[in-house]
Tab-separated table of C-alpha atoms in Angstrom:
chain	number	residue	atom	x	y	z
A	1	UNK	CA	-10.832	8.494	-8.319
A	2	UNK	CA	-7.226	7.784	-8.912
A	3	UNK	CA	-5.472	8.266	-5.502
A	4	UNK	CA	-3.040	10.996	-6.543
A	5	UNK	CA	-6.146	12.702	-7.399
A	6	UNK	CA	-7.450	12.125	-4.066
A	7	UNK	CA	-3.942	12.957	-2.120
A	8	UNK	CA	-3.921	16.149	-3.810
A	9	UNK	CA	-7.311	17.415	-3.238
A	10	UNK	CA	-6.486	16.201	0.448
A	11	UNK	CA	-3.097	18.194	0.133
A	12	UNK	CA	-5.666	21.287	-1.275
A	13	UNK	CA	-7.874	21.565	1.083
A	14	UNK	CA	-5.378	22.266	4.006
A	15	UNK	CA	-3.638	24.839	2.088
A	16	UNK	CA	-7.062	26.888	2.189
A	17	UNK	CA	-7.726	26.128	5.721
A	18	UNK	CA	-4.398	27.578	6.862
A	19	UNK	CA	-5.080	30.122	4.452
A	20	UNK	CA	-8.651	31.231	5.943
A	21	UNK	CA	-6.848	30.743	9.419
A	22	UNK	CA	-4.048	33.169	8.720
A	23	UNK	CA	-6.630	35.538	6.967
A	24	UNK	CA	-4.310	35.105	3.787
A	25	UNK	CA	-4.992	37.249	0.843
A	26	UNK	CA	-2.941	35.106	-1.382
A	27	UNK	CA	-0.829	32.118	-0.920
A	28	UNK	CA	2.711	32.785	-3.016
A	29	UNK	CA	4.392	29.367	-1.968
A	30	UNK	CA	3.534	25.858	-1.616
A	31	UNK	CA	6.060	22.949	-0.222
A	32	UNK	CA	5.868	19.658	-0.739
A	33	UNK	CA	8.015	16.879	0.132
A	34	UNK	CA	7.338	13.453	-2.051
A	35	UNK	CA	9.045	10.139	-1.378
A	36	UNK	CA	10.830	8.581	-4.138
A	37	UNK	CA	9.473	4.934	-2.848
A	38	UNK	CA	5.784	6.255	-2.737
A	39	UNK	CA	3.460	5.595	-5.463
A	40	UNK	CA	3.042	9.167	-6.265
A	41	UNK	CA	4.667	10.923	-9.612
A	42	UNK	CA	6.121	14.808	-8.693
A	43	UNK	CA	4.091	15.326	-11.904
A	44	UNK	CA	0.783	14.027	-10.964
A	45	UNK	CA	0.646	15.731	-7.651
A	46	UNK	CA	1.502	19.193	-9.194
A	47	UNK	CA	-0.974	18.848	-11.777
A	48	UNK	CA	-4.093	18.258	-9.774
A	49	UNK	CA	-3.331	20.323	-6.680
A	50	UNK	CA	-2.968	23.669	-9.307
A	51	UNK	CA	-6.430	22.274	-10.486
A	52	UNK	CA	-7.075	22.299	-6.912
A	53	UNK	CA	-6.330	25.602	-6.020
A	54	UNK	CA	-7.615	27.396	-9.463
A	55	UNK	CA	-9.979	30.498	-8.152
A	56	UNK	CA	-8.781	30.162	-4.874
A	57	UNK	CA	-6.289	32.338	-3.012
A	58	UNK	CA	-3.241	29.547	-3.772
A	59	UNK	CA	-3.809	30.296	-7.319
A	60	UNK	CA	-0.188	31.431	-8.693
A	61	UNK	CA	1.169	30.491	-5.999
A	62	UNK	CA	4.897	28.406	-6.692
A	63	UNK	CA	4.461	24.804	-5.663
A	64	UNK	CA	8.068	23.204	-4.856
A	65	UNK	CA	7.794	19.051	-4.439
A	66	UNK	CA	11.031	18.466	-3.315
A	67	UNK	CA	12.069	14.602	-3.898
A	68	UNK	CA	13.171	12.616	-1.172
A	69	UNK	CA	15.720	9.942	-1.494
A	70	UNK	CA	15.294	6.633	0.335
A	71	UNK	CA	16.908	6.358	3.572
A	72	UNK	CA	17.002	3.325	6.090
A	73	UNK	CA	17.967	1.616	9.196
A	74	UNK	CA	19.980	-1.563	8.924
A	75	UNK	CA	19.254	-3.791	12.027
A	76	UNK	CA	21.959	-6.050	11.334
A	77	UNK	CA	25.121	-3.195	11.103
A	78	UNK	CA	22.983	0.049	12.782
A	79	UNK	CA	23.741	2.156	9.028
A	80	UNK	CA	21.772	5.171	8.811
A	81	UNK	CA	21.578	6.636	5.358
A	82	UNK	CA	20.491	6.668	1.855
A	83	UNK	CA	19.902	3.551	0.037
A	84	UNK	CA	21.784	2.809	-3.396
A	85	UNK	CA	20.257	3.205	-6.689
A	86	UNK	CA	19.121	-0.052	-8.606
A	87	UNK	CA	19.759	0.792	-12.434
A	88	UNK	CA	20.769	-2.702	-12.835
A	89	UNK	CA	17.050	-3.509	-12.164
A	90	UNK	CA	16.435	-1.490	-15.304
A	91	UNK	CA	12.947	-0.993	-14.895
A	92	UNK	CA	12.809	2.700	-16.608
A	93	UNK	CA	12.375	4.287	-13.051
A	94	UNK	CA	14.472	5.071	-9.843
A	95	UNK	CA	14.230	2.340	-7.889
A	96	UNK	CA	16.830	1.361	-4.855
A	97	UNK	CA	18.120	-1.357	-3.185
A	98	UNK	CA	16.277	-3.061	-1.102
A	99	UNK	CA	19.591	-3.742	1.287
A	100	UNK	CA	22.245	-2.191	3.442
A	101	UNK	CA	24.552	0.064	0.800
A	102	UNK	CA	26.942	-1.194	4.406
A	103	UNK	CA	26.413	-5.083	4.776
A	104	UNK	CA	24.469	-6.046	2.007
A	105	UNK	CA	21.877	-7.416	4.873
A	106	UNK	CA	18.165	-7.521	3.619
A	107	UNK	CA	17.122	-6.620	7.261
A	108	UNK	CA	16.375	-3.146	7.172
A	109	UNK	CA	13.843	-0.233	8.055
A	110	UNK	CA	12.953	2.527	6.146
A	111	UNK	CA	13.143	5.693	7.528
A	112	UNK	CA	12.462	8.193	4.736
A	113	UNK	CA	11.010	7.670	1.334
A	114	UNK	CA	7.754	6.917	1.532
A	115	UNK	CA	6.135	10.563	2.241
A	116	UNK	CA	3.918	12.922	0.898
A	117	UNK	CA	3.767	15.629	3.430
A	118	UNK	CA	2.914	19.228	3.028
A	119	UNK	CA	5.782	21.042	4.622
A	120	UNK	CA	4.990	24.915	4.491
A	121	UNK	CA	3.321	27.938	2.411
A	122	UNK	CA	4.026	31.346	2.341
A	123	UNK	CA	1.194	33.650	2.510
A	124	UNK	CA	0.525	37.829	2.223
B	1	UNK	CA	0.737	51.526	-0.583
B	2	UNK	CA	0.513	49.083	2.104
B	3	UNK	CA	3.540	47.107	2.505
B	4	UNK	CA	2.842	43.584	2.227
B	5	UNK	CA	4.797	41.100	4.192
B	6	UNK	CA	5.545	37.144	3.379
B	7	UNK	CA	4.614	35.436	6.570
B	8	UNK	CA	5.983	31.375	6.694
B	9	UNK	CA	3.829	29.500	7.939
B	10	UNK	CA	5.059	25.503	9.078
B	11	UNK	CA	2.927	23.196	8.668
B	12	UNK	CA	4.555	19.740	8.321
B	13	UNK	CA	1.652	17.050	8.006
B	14	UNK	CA	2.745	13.877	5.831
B	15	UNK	CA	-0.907	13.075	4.643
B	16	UNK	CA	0.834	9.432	4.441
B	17	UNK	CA	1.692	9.038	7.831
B	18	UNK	CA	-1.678	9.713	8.895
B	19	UNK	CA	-2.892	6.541	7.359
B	20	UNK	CA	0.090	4.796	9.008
B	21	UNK	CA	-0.764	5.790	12.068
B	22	UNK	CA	-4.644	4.922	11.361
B	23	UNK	CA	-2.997	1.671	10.914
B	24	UNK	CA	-1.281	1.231	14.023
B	25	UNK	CA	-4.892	1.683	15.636
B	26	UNK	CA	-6.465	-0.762	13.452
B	27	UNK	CA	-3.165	-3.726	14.143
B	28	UNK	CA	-3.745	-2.619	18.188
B	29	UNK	CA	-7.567	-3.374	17.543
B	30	UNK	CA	-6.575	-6.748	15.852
B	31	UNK	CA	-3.810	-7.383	18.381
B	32	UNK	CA	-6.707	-6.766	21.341
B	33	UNK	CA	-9.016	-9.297	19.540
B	34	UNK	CA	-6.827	-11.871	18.557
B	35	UNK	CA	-7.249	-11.891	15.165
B	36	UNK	CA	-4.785	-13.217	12.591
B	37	UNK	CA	-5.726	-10.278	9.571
B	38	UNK	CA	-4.599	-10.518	5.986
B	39	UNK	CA	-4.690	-7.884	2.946
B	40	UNK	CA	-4.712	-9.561	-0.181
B	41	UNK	CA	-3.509	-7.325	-3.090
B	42	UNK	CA	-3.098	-7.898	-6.720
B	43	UNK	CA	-4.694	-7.335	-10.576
B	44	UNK	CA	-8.117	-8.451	-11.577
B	45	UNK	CA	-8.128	-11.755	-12.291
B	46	UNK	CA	-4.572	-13.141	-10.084
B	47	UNK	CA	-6.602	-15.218	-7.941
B	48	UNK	CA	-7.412	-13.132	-4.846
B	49	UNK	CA	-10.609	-14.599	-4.178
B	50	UNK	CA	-9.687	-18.461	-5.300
B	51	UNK	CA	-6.624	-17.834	-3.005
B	52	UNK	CA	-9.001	-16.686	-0.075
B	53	UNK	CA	-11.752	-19.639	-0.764
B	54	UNK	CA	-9.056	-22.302	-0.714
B	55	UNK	CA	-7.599	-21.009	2.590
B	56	UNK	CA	-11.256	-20.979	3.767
B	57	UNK	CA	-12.466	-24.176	2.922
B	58	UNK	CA	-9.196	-25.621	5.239
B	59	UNK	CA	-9.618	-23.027	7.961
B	60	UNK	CA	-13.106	-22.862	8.768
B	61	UNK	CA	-13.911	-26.440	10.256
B	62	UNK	CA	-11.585	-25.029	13.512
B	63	UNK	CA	-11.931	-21.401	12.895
B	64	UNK	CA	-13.871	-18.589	12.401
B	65	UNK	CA	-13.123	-17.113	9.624
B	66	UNK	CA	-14.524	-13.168	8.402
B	67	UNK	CA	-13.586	-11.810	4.753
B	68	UNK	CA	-13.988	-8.089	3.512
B	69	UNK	CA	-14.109	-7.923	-0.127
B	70	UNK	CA	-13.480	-4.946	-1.576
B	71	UNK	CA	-14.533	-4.520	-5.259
B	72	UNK	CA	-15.409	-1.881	-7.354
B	73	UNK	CA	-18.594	-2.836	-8.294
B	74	UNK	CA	-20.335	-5.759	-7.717
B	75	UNK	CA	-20.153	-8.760	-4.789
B	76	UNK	CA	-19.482	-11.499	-6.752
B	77	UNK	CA	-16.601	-11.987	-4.849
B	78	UNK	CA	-18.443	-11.966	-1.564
B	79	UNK	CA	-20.940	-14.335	-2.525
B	80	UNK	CA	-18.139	-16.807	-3.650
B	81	UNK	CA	-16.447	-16.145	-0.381
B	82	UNK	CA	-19.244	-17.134	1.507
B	83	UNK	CA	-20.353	-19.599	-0.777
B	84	UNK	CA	-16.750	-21.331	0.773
B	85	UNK	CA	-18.039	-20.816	4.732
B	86	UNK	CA	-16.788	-17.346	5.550
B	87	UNK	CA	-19.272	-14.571	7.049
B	88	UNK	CA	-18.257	-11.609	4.435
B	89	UNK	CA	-18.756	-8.057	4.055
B	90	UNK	CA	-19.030	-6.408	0.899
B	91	UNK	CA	-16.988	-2.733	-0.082
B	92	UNK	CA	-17.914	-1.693	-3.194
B	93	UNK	CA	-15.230	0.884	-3.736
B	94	UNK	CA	-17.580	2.815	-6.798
B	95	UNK	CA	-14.510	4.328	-8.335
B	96	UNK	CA	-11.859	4.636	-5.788
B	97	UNK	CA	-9.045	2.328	-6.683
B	98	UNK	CA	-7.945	0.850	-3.141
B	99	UNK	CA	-9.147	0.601	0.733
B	100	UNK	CA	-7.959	2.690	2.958
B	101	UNK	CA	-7.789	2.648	6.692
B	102	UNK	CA	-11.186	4.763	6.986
B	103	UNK	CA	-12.824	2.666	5.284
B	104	UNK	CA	-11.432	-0.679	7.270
B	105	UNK	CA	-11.863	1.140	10.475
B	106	UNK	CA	-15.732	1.842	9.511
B	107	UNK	CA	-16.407	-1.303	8.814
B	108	UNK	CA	-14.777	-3.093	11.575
B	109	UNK	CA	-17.100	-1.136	13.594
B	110	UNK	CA	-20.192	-3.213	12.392
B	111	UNK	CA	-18.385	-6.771	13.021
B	112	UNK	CA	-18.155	-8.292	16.175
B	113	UNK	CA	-14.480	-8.831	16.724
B	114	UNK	CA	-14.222	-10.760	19.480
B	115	UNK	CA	-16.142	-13.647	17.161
B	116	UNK	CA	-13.621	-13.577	14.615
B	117	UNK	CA	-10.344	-15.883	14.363
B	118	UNK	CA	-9.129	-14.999	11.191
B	119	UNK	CA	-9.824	-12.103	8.581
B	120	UNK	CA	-9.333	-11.776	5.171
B	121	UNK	CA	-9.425	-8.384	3.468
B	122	UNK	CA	-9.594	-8.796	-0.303
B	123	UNK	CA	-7.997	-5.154	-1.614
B	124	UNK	CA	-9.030	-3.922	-5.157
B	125	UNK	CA	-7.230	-5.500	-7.597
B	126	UNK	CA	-5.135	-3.273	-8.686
B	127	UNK	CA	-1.130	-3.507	-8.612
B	128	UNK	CA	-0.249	0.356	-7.710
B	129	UNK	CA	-2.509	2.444	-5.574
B	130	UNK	CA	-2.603	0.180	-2.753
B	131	UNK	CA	0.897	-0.047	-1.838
B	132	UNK	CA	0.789	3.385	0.119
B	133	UNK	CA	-1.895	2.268	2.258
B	134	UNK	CA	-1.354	-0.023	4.322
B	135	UNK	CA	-4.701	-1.406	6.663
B	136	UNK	CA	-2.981	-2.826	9.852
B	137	UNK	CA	-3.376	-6.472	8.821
B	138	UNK	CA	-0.712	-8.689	10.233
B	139	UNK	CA	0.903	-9.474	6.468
B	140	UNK	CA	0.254	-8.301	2.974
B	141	UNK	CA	-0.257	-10.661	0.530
B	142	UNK	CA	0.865	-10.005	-3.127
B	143	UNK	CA	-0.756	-12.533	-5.462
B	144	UNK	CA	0.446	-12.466	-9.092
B	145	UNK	CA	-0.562	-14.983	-11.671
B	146	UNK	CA	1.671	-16.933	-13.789
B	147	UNK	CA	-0.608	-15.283	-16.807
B	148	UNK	CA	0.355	-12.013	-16.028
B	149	UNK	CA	3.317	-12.499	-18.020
B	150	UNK	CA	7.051	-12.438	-17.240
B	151	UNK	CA	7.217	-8.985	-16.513
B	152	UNK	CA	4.904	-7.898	-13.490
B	153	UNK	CA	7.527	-8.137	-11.015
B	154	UNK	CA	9.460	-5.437	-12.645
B	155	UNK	CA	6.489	-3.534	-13.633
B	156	UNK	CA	5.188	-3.212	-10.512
B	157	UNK	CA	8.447	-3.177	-7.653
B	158	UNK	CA	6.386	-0.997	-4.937
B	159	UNK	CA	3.735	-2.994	-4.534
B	160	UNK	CA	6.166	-5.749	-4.334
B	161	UNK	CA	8.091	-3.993	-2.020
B	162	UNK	CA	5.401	-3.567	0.109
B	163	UNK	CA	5.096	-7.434	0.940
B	164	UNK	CA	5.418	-9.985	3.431
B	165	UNK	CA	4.444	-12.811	1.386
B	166	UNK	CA	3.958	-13.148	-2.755
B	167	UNK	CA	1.794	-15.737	-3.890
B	168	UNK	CA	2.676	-16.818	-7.601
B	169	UNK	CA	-0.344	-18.350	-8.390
B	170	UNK	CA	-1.390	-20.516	-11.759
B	171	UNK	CA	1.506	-22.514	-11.974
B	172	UNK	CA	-0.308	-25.320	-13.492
B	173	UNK	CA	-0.711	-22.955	-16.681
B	174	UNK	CA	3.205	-22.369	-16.374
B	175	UNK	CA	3.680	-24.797	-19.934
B	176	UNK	CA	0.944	-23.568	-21.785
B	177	UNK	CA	2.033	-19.450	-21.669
B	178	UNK	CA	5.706	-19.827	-21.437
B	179	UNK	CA	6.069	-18.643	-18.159
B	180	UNK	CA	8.472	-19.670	-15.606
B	181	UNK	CA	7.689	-19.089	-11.826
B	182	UNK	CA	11.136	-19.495	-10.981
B	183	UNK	CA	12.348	-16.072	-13.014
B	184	UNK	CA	9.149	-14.400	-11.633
B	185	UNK	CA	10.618	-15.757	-7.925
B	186	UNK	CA	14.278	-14.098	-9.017
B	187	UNK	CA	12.653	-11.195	-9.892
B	188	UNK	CA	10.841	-10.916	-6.680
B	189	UNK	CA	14.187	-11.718	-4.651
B	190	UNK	CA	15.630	-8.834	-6.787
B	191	UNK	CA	12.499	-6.386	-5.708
B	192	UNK	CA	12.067	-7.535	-2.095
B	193	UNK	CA	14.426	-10.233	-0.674
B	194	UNK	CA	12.757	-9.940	2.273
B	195	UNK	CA	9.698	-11.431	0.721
B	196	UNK	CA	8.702	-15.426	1.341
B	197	UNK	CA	7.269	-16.400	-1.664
B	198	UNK	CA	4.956	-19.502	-2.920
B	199	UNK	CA	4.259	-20.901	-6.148
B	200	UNK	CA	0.599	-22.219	-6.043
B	201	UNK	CA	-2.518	-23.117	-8.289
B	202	UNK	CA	-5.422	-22.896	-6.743
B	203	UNK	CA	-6.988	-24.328	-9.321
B	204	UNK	CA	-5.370	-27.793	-8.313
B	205	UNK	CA	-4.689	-26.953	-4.375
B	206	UNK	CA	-1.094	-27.030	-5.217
B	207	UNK	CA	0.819	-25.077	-2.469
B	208	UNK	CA	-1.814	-23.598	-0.307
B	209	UNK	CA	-0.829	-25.949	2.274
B	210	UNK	CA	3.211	-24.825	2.887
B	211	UNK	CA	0.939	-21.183	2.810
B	212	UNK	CA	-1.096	-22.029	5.279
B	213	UNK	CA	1.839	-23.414	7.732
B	214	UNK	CA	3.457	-19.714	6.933
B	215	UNK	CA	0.053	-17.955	7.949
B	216	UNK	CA	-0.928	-20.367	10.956
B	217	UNK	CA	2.735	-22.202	11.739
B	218	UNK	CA	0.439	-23.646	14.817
B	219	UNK	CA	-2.531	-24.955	12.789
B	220	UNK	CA	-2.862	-28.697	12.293
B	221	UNK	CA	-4.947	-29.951	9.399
């Protein structure tokens, strides 16, 4: 099973918990944040969870993935903040920097980027 | 008509982070134990298993040494593992395309621990999937062969990203596909400068000795 496949149904199956626990009729909203550094496509996820939630009470409902941009710690100046873009890597995606946008240092600690985390839903 | 009201309800669970934090359990257990554990990652055919049998055959004379090879069908791999001197447990994966910290955590629950020195954990091969999952070993291995072409660096940045060491190995094949492991090793400094990388062939036992004093900076051989 690819594992987008897998994070969705994952992502899926909570919905309808929350929705049986909040005696939901229908879910109308869906949130979802996505890391740009995680190996998941916007595209992907959206495409299995609404297979997901076909015949359901989430079906219709808007799904929002909002992208999240990279942010990190650097150890060696203490920056907090988003990491730089790397179109000089031209690899045909958005990639970023693996360094301080600051100091340049190599030494840092990623902070946001890497999720896939269902935020909220909005339910009748 | 009944009014219907939107309700919001919060919910905030990063699906991720719960294999991080399955993880942290898993590097506490290893921690506990003693045990030096390494996830080896990288396509069919880069030399996961030659890389593991090579470390093997200069380990296990002083250590004991445990493998899990995950596959997706088959244990070829095991059986070569253990072939070297390594006791080795077999994942067959069936059609998911990396381990994940369930699976790890299951079947560290069948291996006495406290006998082990050293583990291996041979991931799928695969270059994508398992970069978001990360098992709780000590270091992540990345091992790309020099017959991947010049590319896979590029192709593949997250999984680079995602580790502590990169192994380029096949060097001795560098001549005959036009290769060169030094623009694979730019590329990787590009990627992930925080990477140490070695250029190996397993094949010949070329480098797995400056890899070894990286893994086990007090082992003497």
């Amino acid at each position: 099973m690819s594992h987008g496949l897998h994070m969705s149904m994952m992502i899926g199956e909570m919905i309808i918990l929350e929705a049986e626990k909040h005696n939901a009729r229908f879910i109308t909203e869906i949130d979802i944040e996505l890391g740009k550094l995680s190996c998941f496509s916007k595209e992907q996820i959206e495409t299995y969870l609404l297979m997901r939630l076909e015949n359901t009470v989430a079906e219709g409902a808007e799904v929002n993935i909002k992208e999240i941009i990279p942010e990190a710690f650097c150890e060696t100046c203490s920056f907090e903040g988003e990491l730089r873009e790397a179109p000089q890597f031209n690899i045909g995606i958005e990639f970023y920097e693996p360094r301080c946008p600051r100091c340049n240092s190599s030494d840092i600690t990623l902070i946001k980027g890497k999720e896939c985390k269902l935020t909220q839903i909005k339910l009748i | 008509m009944e009014e219907q009201y939107e309700k919001e309800i919060v919910i905030e669970t990063d699906f991720l982070k719960k294999n991080e934090q399955c993880a942290n359990d898993i590097e506490n257990l290893f921690k506990a134990n003693q045990i030096n554990a390494y996830d080896i990652m990288g396509s069919i055919g880069a030399g996961k298993t030659s890389l593991i049998i090579e470390l093997v055959k200069k380990l296990k004379d002083k250590h004991n040494i445990y493998a899990i090879a995950g596959d997706l069908t088959t244990d070829i791999d095991a059986e070569r593992i253990k072939e070297a001197g390594a006791d080795v447990k077999q994942i067959n994966t069936g059609k998911e395309c990396h381990l994940d910290t369930t699976t790890i955590k299951n079947t560290l629950q069948d291996i006495n621990l406290k006998e082990i020195d050293i583990l291996f954990v041979e991931n799928v091969g695969n270059l994508i999937c398992p970069a978001d999952y990360r098992l709780g070993t000590k270091k992540r291995i990345v091992v790309i062969a020099i017959t991947e072409g010049p590319y896979m660096v590029l192709k593949h940045p997250y999984t680079f990203l995602s580790a502590d060491i990169v192994v380029i190995n096949k060097i001795d094949l560098s001549p005959y596909v036009g290769v060169e492991p030094d623009d694979l090793e730019k590329d990787l400094h590009k990627v992930n400068p925080k990477a140490t990388v070695f250029q190996c062939s397993c094949r010949n036992r070329e480098g797995i000795d400056a890899l070894l004093k990286e893994l086990l900076p007090e082992f003497r051989y």
